């Protein structure tokens, strides 16, 4: 006796929550790439990652949901904010964030989304998996990652290491060949006598005795 597959026209409560969280994730992702303020983009990214964590919870993958919160929300976004502060990027509204390729980016995004949706629907049209509690525990996921998906897992770790090294390099200012730190420009004009001019705020040096004697004569 086969189990009856539920119809899409009568969604369950879990499916409705999943669709709402997916809409929040898609909307916040669009705001990430359309906002003109870097800090607002980072905050919308937090909302997107939080919605994805909620989707994982609905799919009974509790371990993946907490990993999403701890690693992406608690580490990647914080690293992004630190990168914005250390590189002294503009915090307010900036018109330089728009590259002028909105049409090309929109076409590429829509084409990629169409391909992904077509592949998913064509491959999983008749598939149905009941949501059994405990399927997303750490034991099952660990066995799957380190047995079947070990090569992509190691490649992802190398990618994260490269991103960390790049963030450290961007945040440093003492690397040879980099731009010198901005400071006050030296005063223009000829300097007589071979001596350095007095700094601003320092008292003027007293006259030399030879100058006073020559002046008196």
mmCIF file of C-alpha atoms in Angstrom:
data_model
loop_
_atom_site.group_PDB
_atom_site.id
_atom_site.type_symbol
_atom_site.label_atom_id
_atom_site.label_comp_id
_atom_site.label_asym_id
_atom_site.label_seq_id
_atom_site.Cartn_x
_atom_site.Cartn_y
_atom_site.Cartn_z
ATOM 1 C CA UNK A 1 0.000 0.000 0.000
ATOM 2 C CA UNK A 2 1.533 3.286 -1.094
ATOM 3 C CA UNK A 3 1.241 6.508 0.835
ATOM 4 C CA UNK A 4 -0.909 9.166 -0.818
ATOM 5 C CA UNK A 5 1.032 12.204 -1.984
ATOM 6 C CA UNK A 6 -0.589 15.455 -0.798
ATOM 7 C CA UNK A 7 -1.723 17.939 -3.405
ATOM 8 C CA UNK A 8 -0.114 21.340 -3.909
ATOM 9 C CA UNK A 9 -3.567 22.931 -3.959
ATOM 10 C CA UNK A 10 -4.085 22.135 -0.276
ATOM 11 C CA UNK A 11 -0.799 23.136 1.430
ATOM 12 C CA UNK A 12 -0.106 22.245 5.020
ATOM 13 C CA UNK A 13 0.931 24.668 7.732
ATOM 14 C CA UNK A 14 4.595 23.774 7.331
ATOM 15 C CA UNK A 15 4.451 24.449 3.604
ATOM 16 C CA UNK A 16 2.820 27.842 4.134
ATOM 17 C CA UNK A 17 5.487 28.842 6.680
ATOM 18 C CA UNK A 18 8.199 27.628 4.297
ATOM 19 C CA UNK A 19 6.776 29.738 1.457
ATOM 20 C CA UNK A 20 6.564 32.832 3.673
ATOM 21 C CA UNK A 21 10.155 32.401 4.850
ATOM 22 C CA UNK A 22 11.258 31.889 1.248
ATOM 23 C CA UNK A 23 9.543 35.132 0.239
ATOM 24 C CA UNK A 24 11.326 36.978 3.069
ATOM 25 C CA UNK A 25 14.670 35.489 1.988
ATOM 26 C CA UNK A 26 14.180 36.475 -1.664
ATOM 27 C CA UNK A 27 12.985 39.992 -0.787
ATOM 28 C CA UNK A 28 15.876 40.677 1.602
ATOM 29 C CA UNK A 29 18.358 39.286 -0.942
ATOM 30 C CA UNK A 30 17.042 41.755 -3.523
ATOM 31 C CA UNK A 31 17.447 44.577 -1.020
ATOM 32 C CA UNK A 32 21.050 43.492 -0.391
ATOM 33 C CA UNK A 33 22.016 44.057 -4.030
ATOM 34 C CA UNK A 34 19.865 47.158 -4.621
ATOM 35 C CA UNK A 35 20.576 49.301 -1.560
ATOM 36 C CA UNK A 36 23.126 52.118 -1.813
ATOM 37 C CA UNK A 37 24.388 51.823 1.769
ATOM 38 C CA UNK A 38 26.874 49.110 2.718
ATOM 39 C CA UNK A 39 25.734 48.838 6.324
ATOM 40 C CA UNK A 40 22.117 48.430 5.263
ATOM 41 C CA UNK A 41 23.207 45.719 2.817
ATOM 42 C CA UNK A 42 24.916 43.836 5.650
ATOM 43 C CA UNK A 43 21.814 44.123 7.846
ATOM 44 C CA UNK A 44 19.518 42.891 5.056
ATOM 45 C CA UNK A 45 21.948 39.998 4.633
ATOM 46 C CA UNK A 46 21.308 39.113 8.276
ATOM 47 C CA UNK A 47 17.569 39.003 7.540
ATOM 48 C CA UNK A 48 18.172 36.772 4.505
ATOM 49 C CA UNK A 49 20.327 34.331 6.474
ATOM 50 C CA UNK A 50 17.794 34.282 9.306
ATOM 51 C CA UNK A 51 14.999 33.396 6.895
ATOM 52 C CA UNK A 52 17.126 30.568 5.485
ATOM 53 C CA UNK A 53 17.707 29.283 9.004
ATOM 54 C CA UNK A 54 13.937 29.280 9.518
ATOM 55 C CA UNK A 55 13.516 27.258 6.308
ATOM 56 C CA UNK A 56 15.975 24.696 7.648
ATOM 57 C CA UNK A 57 14.008 24.480 10.885
ATOM 58 C CA UNK A 58 10.801 23.819 8.963
ATOM 59 C CA UNK A 59 12.597 21.026 7.076
ATOM 60 C CA UNK A 60 13.563 19.434 10.457
ATOM 61 C CA UNK A 61 17.248 20.222 9.917
ATOM 62 C CA UNK A 62 17.915 21.776 13.315
ATOM 63 C CA UNK A 63 21.681 21.336 13.204
ATOM 64 C CA UNK A 64 21.979 23.058 9.819
ATOM 65 C CA UNK A 65 19.767 25.905 11.069
ATOM 66 C CA UNK A 66 21.985 26.597 14.085
ATOM 67 C CA UNK A 67 25.113 26.341 11.938
ATOM 68 C CA UNK A 68 23.525 28.903 9.607
ATOM 69 C CA UNK A 69 22.970 31.276 12.523
ATOM 70 C CA UNK A 70 26.361 30.764 14.175
ATOM 71 C CA UNK A 71 28.596 30.808 11.102
ATOM 72 C CA UNK A 72 26.841 33.061 8.611
ATOM 73 C CA UNK A 73 24.891 35.472 10.825
ATOM 74 C CA UNK A 74 27.410 35.456 13.680
ATOM 75 C CA UNK A 75 30.676 35.350 11.716
ATOM 76 C CA UNK A 76 30.360 36.239 8.037
ATOM 77 C CA UNK A 77 28.216 39.349 8.562
ATOM 78 C CA UNK A 78 30.385 40.488 11.478
ATOM 79 C CA UNK A 79 33.463 40.012 9.281
ATOM 80 C CA UNK A 80 31.769 42.095 6.587
ATOM 81 C CA UNK A 81 31.042 44.891 9.054
ATOM 82 C CA UNK A 82 34.612 44.831 10.361
ATOM 83 C CA UNK A 83 35.869 44.983 6.776
ATOM 84 C CA UNK A 84 33.708 48.055 6.151
ATOM 85 C CA UNK A 85 35.078 49.759 9.261
ATOM 86 C CA UNK A 86 38.737 48.800 8.779
ATOM 87 C CA UNK A 87 38.848 49.839 5.131
ATOM 88 C CA UNK A 88 37.075 53.102 5.968
ATOM 89 C CA UNK A 89 34.412 52.513 3.372
ATOM 90 C CA UNK A 90 31.662 55.153 3.079
ATOM 91 C CA UNK A 91 28.950 54.437 5.632
ATOM 92 C CA UNK A 92 26.249 56.728 4.278
ATOM 93 C CA UNK A 93 24.433 56.743 0.981
ATOM 94 C CA UNK A 94 26.864 56.438 -1.914
ATOM 95 C CA UNK A 95 26.193 56.751 -5.635
ATOM 96 C CA UNK A 96 29.405 54.893 -6.523
ATOM 97 C CA UNK A 97 27.871 51.522 -5.594
ATOM 98 C CA UNK A 98 25.886 51.455 -8.832
ATOM 99 C CA UNK A 99 28.013 50.114 -11.682
ATOM 100 C CA UNK A 100 25.490 50.964 -14.381
ATOM 101 C CA UNK A 101 24.986 47.339 -15.437
ATOM 102 C CA UNK A 102 21.557 46.829 -13.931
ATOM 103 C CA UNK A 103 20.024 45.519 -17.144
ATOM 104 C CA UNK A 104 22.760 42.933 -17.707
ATOM 105 C CA UNK A 105 22.682 41.867 -14.049
ATOM 106 C CA UNK A 106 18.894 41.513 -14.116
ATOM 107 C CA UNK A 107 19.001 39.420 -17.297
ATOM 108 C CA UNK A 108 21.692 37.124 -15.878
ATOM 109 C CA UNK A 109 19.815 36.761 -12.582
ATOM 110 C CA UNK A 110 16.501 35.939 -14.269
ATOM 111 C CA UNK A 111 18.158 33.440 -16.626
ATOM 112 C CA UNK A 112 19.936 31.716 -13.732
ATOM 113 C CA UNK A 113 16.730 31.585 -11.700
ATOM 114 C CA UNK A 114 14.800 30.165 -14.648
ATOM 115 C CA UNK A 115 17.389 27.438 -15.196
ATOM 116 C CA UNK A 116 17.459 26.481 -11.514
ATOM 117 C CA UNK A 117 13.669 26.399 -11.193
ATOM 118 C CA UNK A 118 13.344 24.331 -14.377
ATOM 119 C CA UNK A 119 15.945 21.807 -13.233
ATOM 120 C CA UNK A 120 14.427 21.471 -9.752
ATOM 121 C CA UNK A 121 10.862 21.067 -11.029
ATOM 122 C CA UNK A 122 11.893 18.610 -13.720
ATOM 123 C CA UNK A 123 13.982 16.527 -11.342
ATOM 124 C CA UNK A 124 11.717 16.523 -8.277
ATOM 125 C CA UNK A 125 8.261 16.908 -9.755
ATOM 126 C CA UNK A 126 6.928 13.585 -8.466
ATOM 127 C CA UNK A 127 9.257 13.226 -5.481
ATOM 128 C CA UNK A 128 7.819 13.534 -2.004
ATOM 129 C CA UNK A 129 9.701 13.062 1.256
ATOM 130 C CA UNK A 130 7.864 13.150 4.573
ATOM 131 C CA UNK A 131 9.370 15.428 7.207
ATOM 132 C CA UNK A 132 10.589 12.973 9.839
ATOM 133 C CA UNK A 133 12.056 14.551 13.001
ATOM 134 C CA UNK A 134 15.725 13.807 13.561
ATOM 135 C CA UNK A 135 16.716 13.521 9.905
ATOM 136 C CA UNK A 136 18.797 16.690 10.149
ATOM 137 C CA UNK A 137 20.719 15.757 13.279
ATOM 138 C CA UNK A 138 24.478 16.109 13.563
ATOM 139 C CA UNK A 139 25.136 12.349 13.310
ATOM 140 C CA UNK A 140 23.422 11.857 9.945
ATOM 141 C CA UNK A 141 24.815 15.075 8.476
ATOM 142 C CA UNK A 142 28.351 14.331 9.652
ATOM 143 C CA UNK A 143 28.275 10.861 8.146
ATOM 144 C CA UNK A 144 26.996 12.273 4.848
ATOM 145 C CA UNK A 145 29.513 15.137 4.688
ATOM 146 C CA UNK A 146 32.619 13.140 5.540
ATOM 147 C CA UNK A 147 31.641 10.130 3.439
ATOM 148 C CA UNK A 148 29.946 11.452 0.297
ATOM 149 C CA UNK A 149 30.612 15.177 0.184
ATOM 150 C CA UNK A 150 34.109 15.354 1.673
ATOM 151 C CA UNK A 151 35.751 16.930 -1.415
ATOM 152 C CA UNK A 152 33.271 19.876 -1.724
ATOM 153 C CA UNK A 153 33.533 20.340 2.052
ATOM 154 C CA UNK A 154 37.328 20.700 1.890
ATOM 155 C CA UNK A 155 37.079 23.003 -1.145
ATOM 156 C CA UNK A 156 34.697 25.233 0.803
ATOM 157 C CA UNK A 157 37.116 25.354 3.746
ATOM 158 C CA UNK A 158 39.922 26.505 1.399
ATOM 159 C CA UNK A 159 37.586 29.176 -0.022
ATOM 160 C CA UNK A 160 36.781 30.493 3.454
ATOM 161 C CA UNK A 161 40.488 30.530 4.324
ATOM 162 C CA UNK A 162 41.222 32.581 1.189
ATOM 163 C CA UNK A 163 38.446 35.030 2.135
ATOM 164 C CA UNK A 164 39.917 35.391 5.633
ATOM 165 C CA UNK A 165 43.410 36.075 4.259
ATOM 166 C CA UNK A 166 41.989 38.647 1.835
ATOM 167 C CA UNK A 167 40.176 40.422 4.674
ATOM 168 C CA UNK A 168 43.412 40.595 6.702
ATOM 169 C CA UNK A 169 45.365 41.968 3.731
ATOM 170 C CA UNK A 170 42.729 44.629 3.021
ATOM 171 C CA UNK A 171 42.662 45.751 6.645
ATOM 172 C CA UNK A 172 46.430 46.284 6.926
ATOM 173 C CA UNK A 173 48.101 49.562 6.006
ATOM 174 C CA UNK A 174 51.758 48.706 6.676
ATOM 175 C CA UNK A 175 52.193 46.391 3.661
ATOM 176 C CA UNK A 176 54.908 47.614 1.231
ATOM 177 C CA UNK A 177 53.466 48.965 -1.975
ATOM 178 C CA UNK A 178 50.201 50.053 -0.433
ATOM 179 C CA UNK A 179 48.839 53.540 -0.349
ATOM 180 C CA UNK A 180 50.513 55.751 2.291
ATOM 181 C CA UNK A 181 48.316 56.891 5.145
ATOM 182 C CA UNK A 182 46.709 60.245 4.606
ATOM 183 C CA UNK A 183 48.232 63.063 6.659
ATOM 184 C CA UNK A 184 48.744 66.833 6.649
ATOM 185 C CA UNK A 185 50.704 68.074 3.645
ATOM 186 C CA UNK A 186 54.098 69.724 4.322
ATOM 187 C CA UNK A 187 54.153 73.517 4.044
ATOM 188 C CA UNK A 188 55.027 74.819 0.589
ATOM 189 C CA UNK A 189 57.726 77.384 -0.042
ATOM 190 C CA UNK A 190 61.546 77.587 0.120
ATOM 191 C CA UNK A 191 63.304 76.900 3.383
ATOM 192 C CA UNK A 192 66.320 79.117 4.055
ATOM 193 C CA UNK A 193 69.319 78.301 6.172
ATOM 194 C CA UNK A 194 69.018 74.530 5.729
ATOM 195 C CA UNK A 195 66.987 74.182 8.933
ATOM 196 C CA UNK A 196 63.530 72.701 9.240
ATOM 197 C CA UNK A 197 60.699 75.206 9.739
ATOM 198 C CA UNK A 198 59.075 75.264 13.163
ATOM 199 C CA UNK A 199 55.979 73.164 13.587
ATOM 200 C CA UNK A 200 52.598 74.789 13.938
ATOM 201 C CA UNK A 201 52.014 75.816 17.544
ATOM 202 C CA UNK A 202 55.718 75.698 18.548
ATOM 203 C CA UNK A 203 57.343 78.940 19.765
ATOM 204 C CA UNK A 204 59.667 80.687 17.341
ATOM 205 C CA UNK A 205 63.394 80.127 18.007
ATOM 206 C CA UNK A 206 65.256 83.097 19.527
ATOM 207 C CA UNK A 207 67.494 85.233 17.378
ATOM 208 C CA UNK A 208 71.129 84.252 17.215
ATOM 209 C CA UNK A 209 73.675 86.503 18.956
ATOM 210 C CA UNK A 210 75.567 87.055 15.672
ATOM 211 C CA UNK A 211 72.419 88.458 14.037
ATOM 212 C CA UNK A 212 71.826 90.781 16.951
ATOM 213 C CA UNK A 213 75.455 92.004 16.882
ATOM 214 C CA UNK A 214 75.442 92.550 13.134
ATOM 215 C CA UNK A 215 72.137 94.358 13.373
ATOM 216 C CA UNK A 216 73.432 96.640 16.106
ATOM 217 C CA UNK A 217 76.445 97.571 14.065
#
